[in-house]
XYZ file of C-alpha atoms in Angstrom:
527
model
C 6.284 -9.154 -25.950
C 5.488 -7.106 -29.037
C 5.415 -3.410 -29.879
C 2.181 -1.619 -30.721
C 2.192 0.091 -34.105
C 1.477 3.859 -34.070
C -1.744 3.476 -36.039
C -3.016 0.907 -33.533
C -2.266 3.256 -30.658
C -4.105 6.107 -32.400
C -7.133 3.841 -32.684
C -7.072 3.158 -28.938
C -9.537 5.891 -27.986
C -12.220 4.586 -30.333
C -11.757 1.028 -29.120
C -11.823 2.086 -25.472
C -15.164 3.817 -26.084
C -16.524 0.575 -27.524
C -14.975 -1.331 -24.641
C -16.850 0.792 -22.106
C -20.109 0.128 -23.969
C -19.600 -3.632 -23.862
C -18.484 -3.510 -20.214
C -21.665 -1.665 -19.247
C -23.681 -4.215 -21.197
C -21.935 -7.081 -19.415
C -22.452 -5.398 -16.035
C -26.181 -5.261 -16.696
C -26.183 -8.924 -17.623
C -24.306 -9.832 -14.435
C -26.900 -8.010 -12.353
C -29.980 -9.169 -14.269
C -31.356 -11.862 -11.995
C -34.281 -11.960 -9.559
C -34.976 -9.039 -7.248
C -32.761 -6.027 -7.281
C -29.921 -6.652 -4.781
C -28.769 -4.135 -2.148
C -26.591 -1.272 -3.345
C -23.357 -2.711 -1.904
C -23.959 -6.008 -3.671
C -24.787 -4.245 -6.943
C -21.479 -2.392 -6.762
C -19.669 -5.701 -6.207
C -21.480 -7.250 -9.172
C -20.570 -4.341 -11.443
C -16.948 -4.436 -10.348
C -16.846 -8.206 -10.807
C -18.216 -7.848 -14.334
C -15.635 -5.225 -15.168
C -12.711 -7.293 -13.870
C -13.987 -10.465 -15.526
C -14.093 -8.664 -18.876
C -10.542 -7.392 -18.532
C -9.208 -10.810 -17.517
C -11.003 -12.524 -20.385
C -9.598 -9.956 -22.796
C -6.072 -10.750 -21.612
C -6.814 -14.413 -22.450
C -7.987 -13.450 -25.932
C -11.620 -14.355 -25.198
C -13.304 -11.004 -25.917
C -14.178 -9.286 -29.169
C -11.970 -6.271 -28.426
C -8.448 -6.452 -26.886
C -9.312 -4.224 -23.928
C -6.173 -5.096 -21.951
C -3.962 -3.794 -24.773
C -4.935 -0.222 -23.844
C -4.668 -0.339 -20.038
C -2.285 2.280 -18.690
C -2.976 1.860 -14.952
C -3.549 -1.511 -13.281
C -4.589 -1.585 -9.608
C -4.658 -5.161 -8.338
C -5.452 -3.751 -4.902
C -8.979 -3.049 -6.169
C -9.284 -6.679 -7.217
C -8.110 -7.822 -3.779
C -10.701 -5.577 -2.125
C -13.387 -7.078 -4.341
C -12.450 -10.681 -3.582
C -12.266 -10.050 0.185
C -15.351 -7.812 0.386
C -18.038 -9.131 2.742
C -20.591 -8.023 0.141
C -19.031 -10.394 -2.419
C -21.279 -13.452 -1.791
C -20.468 -17.006 -2.771
C -22.849 -17.036 -5.746
C -21.086 -14.011 -7.312
C -17.716 -15.599 -6.582
C -18.803 -18.812 -8.289
C -19.952 -16.902 -11.385
C -16.774 -14.833 -11.392
C -14.525 -17.899 -11.586
C -16.600 -19.775 -14.154
C -15.264 -20.957 -17.485
C -11.864 -19.585 -18.506
C -11.359 -17.957 -15.091
C -11.609 -21.253 -13.210
C -7.843 -21.678 -13.617
C -7.238 -18.790 -11.184
C -9.320 -20.232 -8.339
C -6.910 -22.801 -6.936
C -7.793 -22.499 -3.252
C -4.370 -21.114 -2.242
C -5.704 -17.781 -1.047
C -6.445 -14.314 -2.387
C -2.787 -13.267 -2.630
C -1.997 -16.182 -4.919
C -5.135 -15.549 -6.981
C -4.439 -11.864 -7.661
C -0.809 -12.594 -8.578
C -1.898 -15.321 -11.017
C -4.441 -12.948 -12.548
C -1.818 -10.192 -12.706
C 0.497 -12.589 -14.531
C -2.150 -13.141 -17.205
C -3.087 -9.465 -17.596
C 0.466 -8.079 -17.757
C 1.248 -10.355 -20.695
C -1.183 -8.227 -22.727
C -0.556 -4.685 -21.416
C 2.231 -3.143 -23.535
C 1.062 0.390 -22.675
C 1.001 -0.100 -18.878
C 2.550 2.825 -17.001
C 1.351 2.365 -13.407
C 1.112 -0.857 -11.367
C -0.422 -1.146 -7.893
C -1.035 -4.005 -5.509
C 0.211 -6.705 -3.166
C 2.674 -8.218 -5.637
C 5.198 -10.893 -4.733
C 8.851 -10.636 -5.719
C 8.998 -13.507 -8.206
C 5.966 -12.235 -10.102
C 7.225 -8.652 -10.091
C 10.524 -9.797 -11.629
C 8.654 -11.379 -14.554
C 6.226 -8.515 -15.052
C 8.917 -5.805 -15.112
C 10.576 -7.501 -18.077
C 7.443 -7.065 -20.213
C 6.454 -3.484 -19.202
C 8.753 -1.105 -21.119
C 6.561 1.947 -20.390
C 6.330 1.414 -16.622
C 6.904 4.674 -14.741
C 5.189 4.142 -11.372
C 5.084 1.284 -8.846
C 2.769 1.281 -5.807
C 3.661 -1.766 -3.728
C 2.090 -3.069 -0.538
C 4.989 -5.534 -0.175
C 8.131 -3.463 -0.507
C 10.354 -6.508 -0.124
C 9.220 -7.541 -3.613
C 11.821 -5.064 -4.893
C 14.741 -7.049 -3.466
C 17.422 -7.519 -6.132
C 15.189 -6.002 -8.844
C 16.796 -2.552 -9.258
C 19.010 -3.639 -12.165
C 16.022 -5.286 -13.851
C 14.055 -2.026 -13.626
C 17.035 -0.082 -15.003
C 17.251 -2.410 -17.997
C 13.616 -2.950 -18.935
C 11.852 0.195 -17.622
C 13.869 3.202 -18.844
C 11.132 5.669 -17.857
C 10.677 4.457 -14.260
C 10.495 7.502 -11.953
C 7.894 7.024 -9.182
C 7.805 4.628 -6.209
C 5.275 4.284 -3.359
C 5.664 1.673 -0.586
C 3.287 0.601 2.164
C 5.333 -2.035 3.957
C 8.693 -3.835 4.039
C 8.925 -6.801 6.382
C 12.204 -8.393 5.318
C 15.462 -8.102 7.297
C 18.881 -9.145 6.038
C 21.841 -10.453 8.032
C 25.539 -9.885 7.373
C 28.324 -12.464 7.247
C 28.520 -12.384 11.039
C 24.812 -13.246 11.198
C 24.021 -9.830 12.622
C 20.594 -8.452 11.723
C 20.948 -5.361 9.546
C 18.751 -2.250 9.931
C 15.275 -2.689 8.463
C 15.886 0.029 5.872
C 19.203 -1.479 4.707
C 17.590 -3.298 1.761
C 15.526 -0.267 0.746
C 18.677 1.870 0.799
C 20.490 -0.710 -1.337
C 17.637 -0.703 -3.864
C 17.604 3.104 -4.072
C 21.368 3.225 -4.563
C 21.217 0.647 -7.380
C 18.521 2.476 -9.367
C 19.785 4.700 -12.163
C 21.310 7.754 -10.455
C 19.030 10.793 -10.294
C 16.104 8.954 -11.913
C 13.559 8.882 -9.072
C 11.243 11.906 -9.135
C 8.658 10.816 -6.562
C 8.963 8.640 -3.450
C 6.322 7.779 -0.867
C 6.557 5.606 2.247
C 3.373 5.160 4.230
C 4.346 2.826 7.074
C 7.669 4.184 8.090
C 9.137 1.579 10.386
C 11.299 0.621 7.387
C 12.777 4.047 6.569
C 15.487 5.858 8.465
C 19.163 6.719 8.375
C 20.200 4.448 5.504
C 17.254 5.119 3.196
C 17.383 8.898 3.823
C 21.059 8.940 2.951
C 20.398 6.881 -0.191
C 17.622 9.219 -1.338
C 19.824 12.245 -0.720
C 22.948 10.871 -2.388
C 21.414 8.975 -5.330
C 18.253 10.969 -6.128
C 18.634 14.314 -4.361
C 18.710 16.312 -7.595
C 15.866 14.486 -9.348
C 13.398 14.094 -6.456
C 10.517 16.601 -6.683
C 7.875 14.852 -4.558
C 8.434 13.212 -1.159
C 5.753 11.761 1.147
C 6.706 10.220 4.492
C 3.856 9.095 6.742
C 3.718 7.418 10.164
C 7.140 8.748 11.109
C 8.259 7.561 14.564
C 9.986 10.021 16.885
C 13.555 8.866 16.226
C 13.050 8.973 12.462
C 11.733 12.542 12.645
C 15.058 13.561 14.147
C 16.875 12.073 11.115
C 15.006 14.105 8.483
C 17.985 16.428 8.104
C 19.816 13.564 6.349
C 17.681 14.434 3.289
C 19.737 17.637 3.027
C 20.605 17.161 -0.664
C 16.944 16.811 -1.716
C 16.588 20.526 -2.415
C 14.577 20.421 -5.663
C 11.399 19.319 -3.917
C 8.152 20.823 -5.149
C 5.875 18.791 -2.867
C 6.698 17.550 0.658
C 4.435 15.699 3.090
C 5.585 14.746 6.607
C 3.289 12.996 9.076
C 4.168 11.646 12.504
C 2.946 8.346 13.862
C -0.252 8.630 15.919
C 0.467 8.789 19.668
C 4.187 8.772 18.896
C 4.753 12.393 18.019
C 7.793 14.257 19.302
C 7.383 17.549 21.187
C 9.796 20.328 20.310
C 11.069 20.329 23.904
C 12.724 16.922 23.369
C 13.488 17.339 19.653
C 17.277 17.444 19.657
C 17.970 21.090 18.877
C 20.860 20.219 16.603
C 18.611 17.933 14.536
C 15.812 20.526 14.499
C 18.079 23.294 13.285
C 19.612 21.085 10.591
C 16.136 19.997 9.432
C 14.986 23.616 9.211
C 18.195 24.504 7.344
C 17.435 21.757 4.794
C 13.837 22.934 4.315
C 14.994 26.525 3.789
C 17.114 25.338 0.860
C 14.047 23.892 -0.911
C 13.414 27.055 -2.918
C 11.095 25.302 -5.391
C 8.764 24.048 -2.652
C 5.135 24.784 -3.477
C 3.132 22.134 -1.565
C 3.846 21.430 2.123
C 2.047 19.193 4.621
C 3.206 18.781 8.235
C 0.750 16.836 10.386
C 0.561 14.660 13.490
C 3.710 16.266 14.862
C 3.859 18.306 18.041
C 6.873 20.109 16.585
C 4.956 21.150 13.442
C 5.092 24.868 14.265
C 8.861 24.828 14.840
C 9.439 23.159 11.465
C 6.900 25.168 9.467
C 7.143 28.752 10.731
C 10.721 29.364 9.445
C 9.650 28.208 5.973
C 6.780 30.694 5.929
C 9.223 33.504 6.698
C 11.443 32.679 3.704
C 10.693 35.325 1.084
C 12.029 33.176 -1.770
C 9.819 30.154 -0.986
C 6.345 30.645 -2.438
C 3.972 27.993 -1.134
C 0.613 27.605 -2.847
C -0.676 24.747 -0.661
C -0.192 24.169 3.077
C -1.626 21.540 5.414
C -0.751 22.065 9.077
C -1.757 20.238 12.236
C -0.563 21.758 15.487
C -0.504 19.713 18.647
C 1.153 21.885 21.290
C -1.787 24.229 21.816
C -2.030 27.897 20.892
C 0.690 29.445 23.053
C 3.319 27.236 21.411
C 1.897 27.375 17.877
C 1.390 31.146 17.914
C 4.751 31.539 16.164
C 3.244 29.667 13.206
C 0.238 32.005 12.994
C 2.464 35.068 13.263
C 4.535 33.805 10.326
C 1.517 32.816 8.211
C 0.695 36.308 6.813
C 4.118 36.391 5.163
C 3.048 33.593 2.792
C 0.611 35.548 0.636
C 1.083 33.153 -2.296
C -1.050 30.499 -0.539
C -4.126 29.323 -2.428
C -4.994 26.193 -0.430
C -4.843 26.088 3.373
C -5.919 23.256 5.691
C -5.450 24.008 9.403
C -6.114 21.828 12.406
C -5.296 22.100 16.092
C -5.585 19.252 18.553
C -6.939 21.651 21.188
C -9.977 23.903 20.909
C -9.081 27.589 20.796
C -10.484 30.341 22.961
C -12.254 33.231 21.243
C -9.355 35.657 21.722
C -6.957 33.087 20.294
C -9.260 32.536 17.314
C -9.268 36.334 16.811
C -5.500 36.256 16.331
C -5.812 33.366 13.883
C -8.487 35.220 11.898
C -6.254 38.310 11.847
C -3.472 36.227 10.258
C -5.771 34.475 7.788
C -7.264 37.760 6.611
C -3.889 38.699 5.087
C -3.905 35.677 2.727
C -5.833 37.398 -0.030
C -5.088 34.764 -2.701
C -6.728 31.885 -0.825
C -9.249 29.888 -2.863
C -9.596 26.909 -0.489
C -9.781 27.183 3.305
C -10.428 24.329 5.723
C -10.486 24.982 9.467
C -10.924 21.521 10.827
C -12.619 19.372 13.392
C -13.808 21.850 16.008
C -10.309 23.342 16.360
C -11.581 26.800 15.456
C -15.099 27.583 16.677
C -15.675 30.860 14.871
C -18.306 33.445 15.703
C -20.494 35.401 13.277
C -18.086 38.326 13.539
C -15.049 36.191 12.695
C -16.723 34.486 9.752
C -17.774 37.874 8.372
C -14.213 39.204 8.753
C -12.798 36.309 6.744
C -15.474 36.574 4.048
C -14.719 40.257 3.543
C -10.943 39.703 3.521
C -10.719 36.650 1.246
C -12.630 37.527 -1.941
C -11.216 34.620 -4.004
C -12.545 31.824 -1.778
C -14.148 28.949 -3.697
C -14.229 26.218 -1.050
C -14.667 26.933 2.647
C -15.092 24.511 5.524
C -15.278 25.670 9.129
C -16.937 24.985 12.448
C -18.654 27.767 14.283
C -20.058 28.718 17.659
C -23.747 29.603 17.573
C -23.537 30.877 14.002
C -26.642 32.744 12.862
C -28.135 34.203 9.711
C -25.757 37.168 10.123
C -23.063 35.276 8.188
C -25.091 34.832 4.995
C -24.736 38.387 3.706
C -20.890 38.357 3.944
C -20.810 34.910 2.345
C -22.941 36.175 -0.532
C -20.167 38.652 -1.358
C -17.890 35.699 -2.288
C -18.645 35.686 -6.002
C -16.630 32.497 -6.701
C -17.874 30.409 -3.761
C -18.640 26.848 -4.910
C -18.625 24.779 -1.712
C -19.278 25.700 1.903
C -19.411 23.410 4.941
C -20.618 24.875 8.226
C -20.796 22.911 11.491
C -21.243 21.825 14.230
C -22.964 24.491 16.309
C -24.719 26.200 13.426
C -28.296 27.334 13.854
C -29.839 29.036 10.831
C -33.324 29.787 9.605
C -34.828 28.981 6.241
C -35.515 32.683 5.648
C -31.852 33.545 6.062
C -30.727 30.845 3.660
C -33.335 31.709 1.028
C -32.282 35.362 1.184
C -28.660 34.240 0.704
C -29.617 32.210 -2.355
C -31.252 35.242 -3.947
C -27.934 37.117 -3.827
C -25.880 34.446 -5.623
C -24.479 35.100 -9.066
C -23.088 33.207 -12.098
C -19.745 32.636 -10.340
C -21.505 30.498 -7.736
C -22.758 27.964 -10.274
C -22.758 24.445 -8.809
C -22.595 25.666 -5.196
C -22.832 22.880 -2.583
C -23.914 23.901 0.943
C -23.500 21.497 3.856
C -24.914 22.672 7.185
C -24.813 20.790 10.474
C -27.265 21.572 13.261
C -27.766 20.128 16.712
C -31.529 20.181 17.106
C -33.237 17.533 14.932
C -36.570 19.241 15.568
C -35.362 22.627 14.290
C -38.461 23.907 12.466
C -36.247 25.884 10.091
C -35.019 22.606 8.624
C -38.183 20.595 8.360
C -38.294 18.163 5.463
C -40.625 20.476 3.562
C -38.306 23.473 3.992
C -35.255 21.400 3.104
C -36.909 20.479 -0.177
C -37.759 24.126 -0.815
C -34.115 25.161 -0.280
C -32.937 22.359 -2.573
C -35.305 23.526 -5.304
C -34.208 27.150 -4.954
C -30.467 26.454 -5.009
C -30.882 24.098 -7.979
C -32.882 26.724 -9.858
C -30.611 29.627 -8.963
C -27.112 28.148 -9.447
C -27.654 24.454 -10.266
C -26.363 23.696 -6.773
C -27.284 21.386 -3.911
C -28.089 21.598 -0.210
C -27.015 18.889 2.245
C -28.345 19.445 5.774
C -27.285 17.120 8.566
C -27.486 16.907 12.322
C -25.013 15.964 14.984
C -26.448 13.358 17.344
C -24.692 12.878 20.672
C -24.215 9.197 21.498
C -22.052 9.689 24.581
C -19.549 12.160 25.930
C -16.743 10.895 23.667
C -18.530 9.917 20.469
C -20.243 12.213 17.964
C -21.737 10.935 14.732
C -23.358 12.772 11.856
C -26.680 11.766 10.358
C -27.717 13.184 6.998
C -31.344 13.820 6.238
C -30.915 13.404 2.503
C -29.724 10.404 0.551
C -26.100 10.693 -0.403
C -25.640 11.051 -4.102
C -23.875 8.167 -5.767
C -20.542 9.226 -7.196
C -19.218 7.657 -10.318
C -17.015 4.705 -9.521
C -13.407 4.879 -10.640
C -13.104 2.586 -13.624
C -9.304 2.695 -13.524
C -7.950 -0.766 -12.937
């Protein structure tokens, strides 16, 4: 391994620009054969060309040393490419031609991506973030040559076994860890199987004390008592971001063990689907201790509590803390309105909120939605509001109330009940509105929308309107009128209009069909 001289690093930006030019040229060459292939296959071909260039550069077979300037390497993207059904045999054969033939040994995709990762990481002195399904023996070798590594995202958590000291020695800036799985169990001297999170706890305890700033676990059968205690004792002061998804019921009751993690700025808790724990059977001692821990997180700014029937009992006390100033909140209630009303009563106290995403598992009645709207109208600093998935079927009156009360809204998504053109005038008063999604029982006319467009101002530049409607034969949204609205919004604020319709397949399945072609977003070129 060698160090990169400062002047070489300063030249990186210029070389990366040239790299992107040559990559685009190579992508065109990869796709230049016969008839134009389907879009999915074209995307595969472009991605294959990009990866092939990077791998060749790590072998010293390209004009520019592209791999020398990679800061983020996601081998998960390579795995997706190689296992994609749109990655036909002829592209695969071309991909592994020449110098890359050495990686196609017939031992499976996992072996292939680890062999490719071995080659690339030998030429990535600037690498800071590494993602993928990486085996333990490869990870041990790679860590030793990545002095700038700060972030690991591992699908195979067991790859970390016995590697904490190696990370401490060779990666002095390591501070972020995300895990998707951990399938290895240890046994003690008596041949007794140890808890699944025993090895994770041991790893966390062996890392440099108070070095981990961010931890995420996304398949939480391998976290629990031991790992929570390790996080609290060894990284409680340094941890600022914590994400725990798929939490089973028993693990939810152990959250209070994180009591020393009080410097959190961002916290995300999500229960396991169909395995959420109602507050009635949440051990009250555990609930109170968990709430007491959360109240001590005075720096908390971003909070997400979803897929948990006890979400209101955990969240409401935090909203009532005057010295906790949340700016972002995602909440999913599951007990129904009578139980979650305590959450909505506490919500107006959190006037610092700028982003709010609310969802209820049960549809609300109009009088219940009135109480929700009353609470929301007090959050005058909101810029983003999402009322999700038919939980809140608002009326014209309720939409107008929110529009008048929340003047800073930029992004708004809500479902409505028989919404009409009466909402457009209040929406036009939102001078910073950039994105609005209205569904699924909306029924507007072209005249109402065109009048709305006339009232828009410079602050609405780039506005995107998505409207769902039930009747595919609605004359107000004929193809000709849709095109007229698109032209007007593009001319007025350089925006776009995306109409769609909900088509009922059966009583339990609703799909959305869009009348316009979806615009192609730029693909993420980060490896």
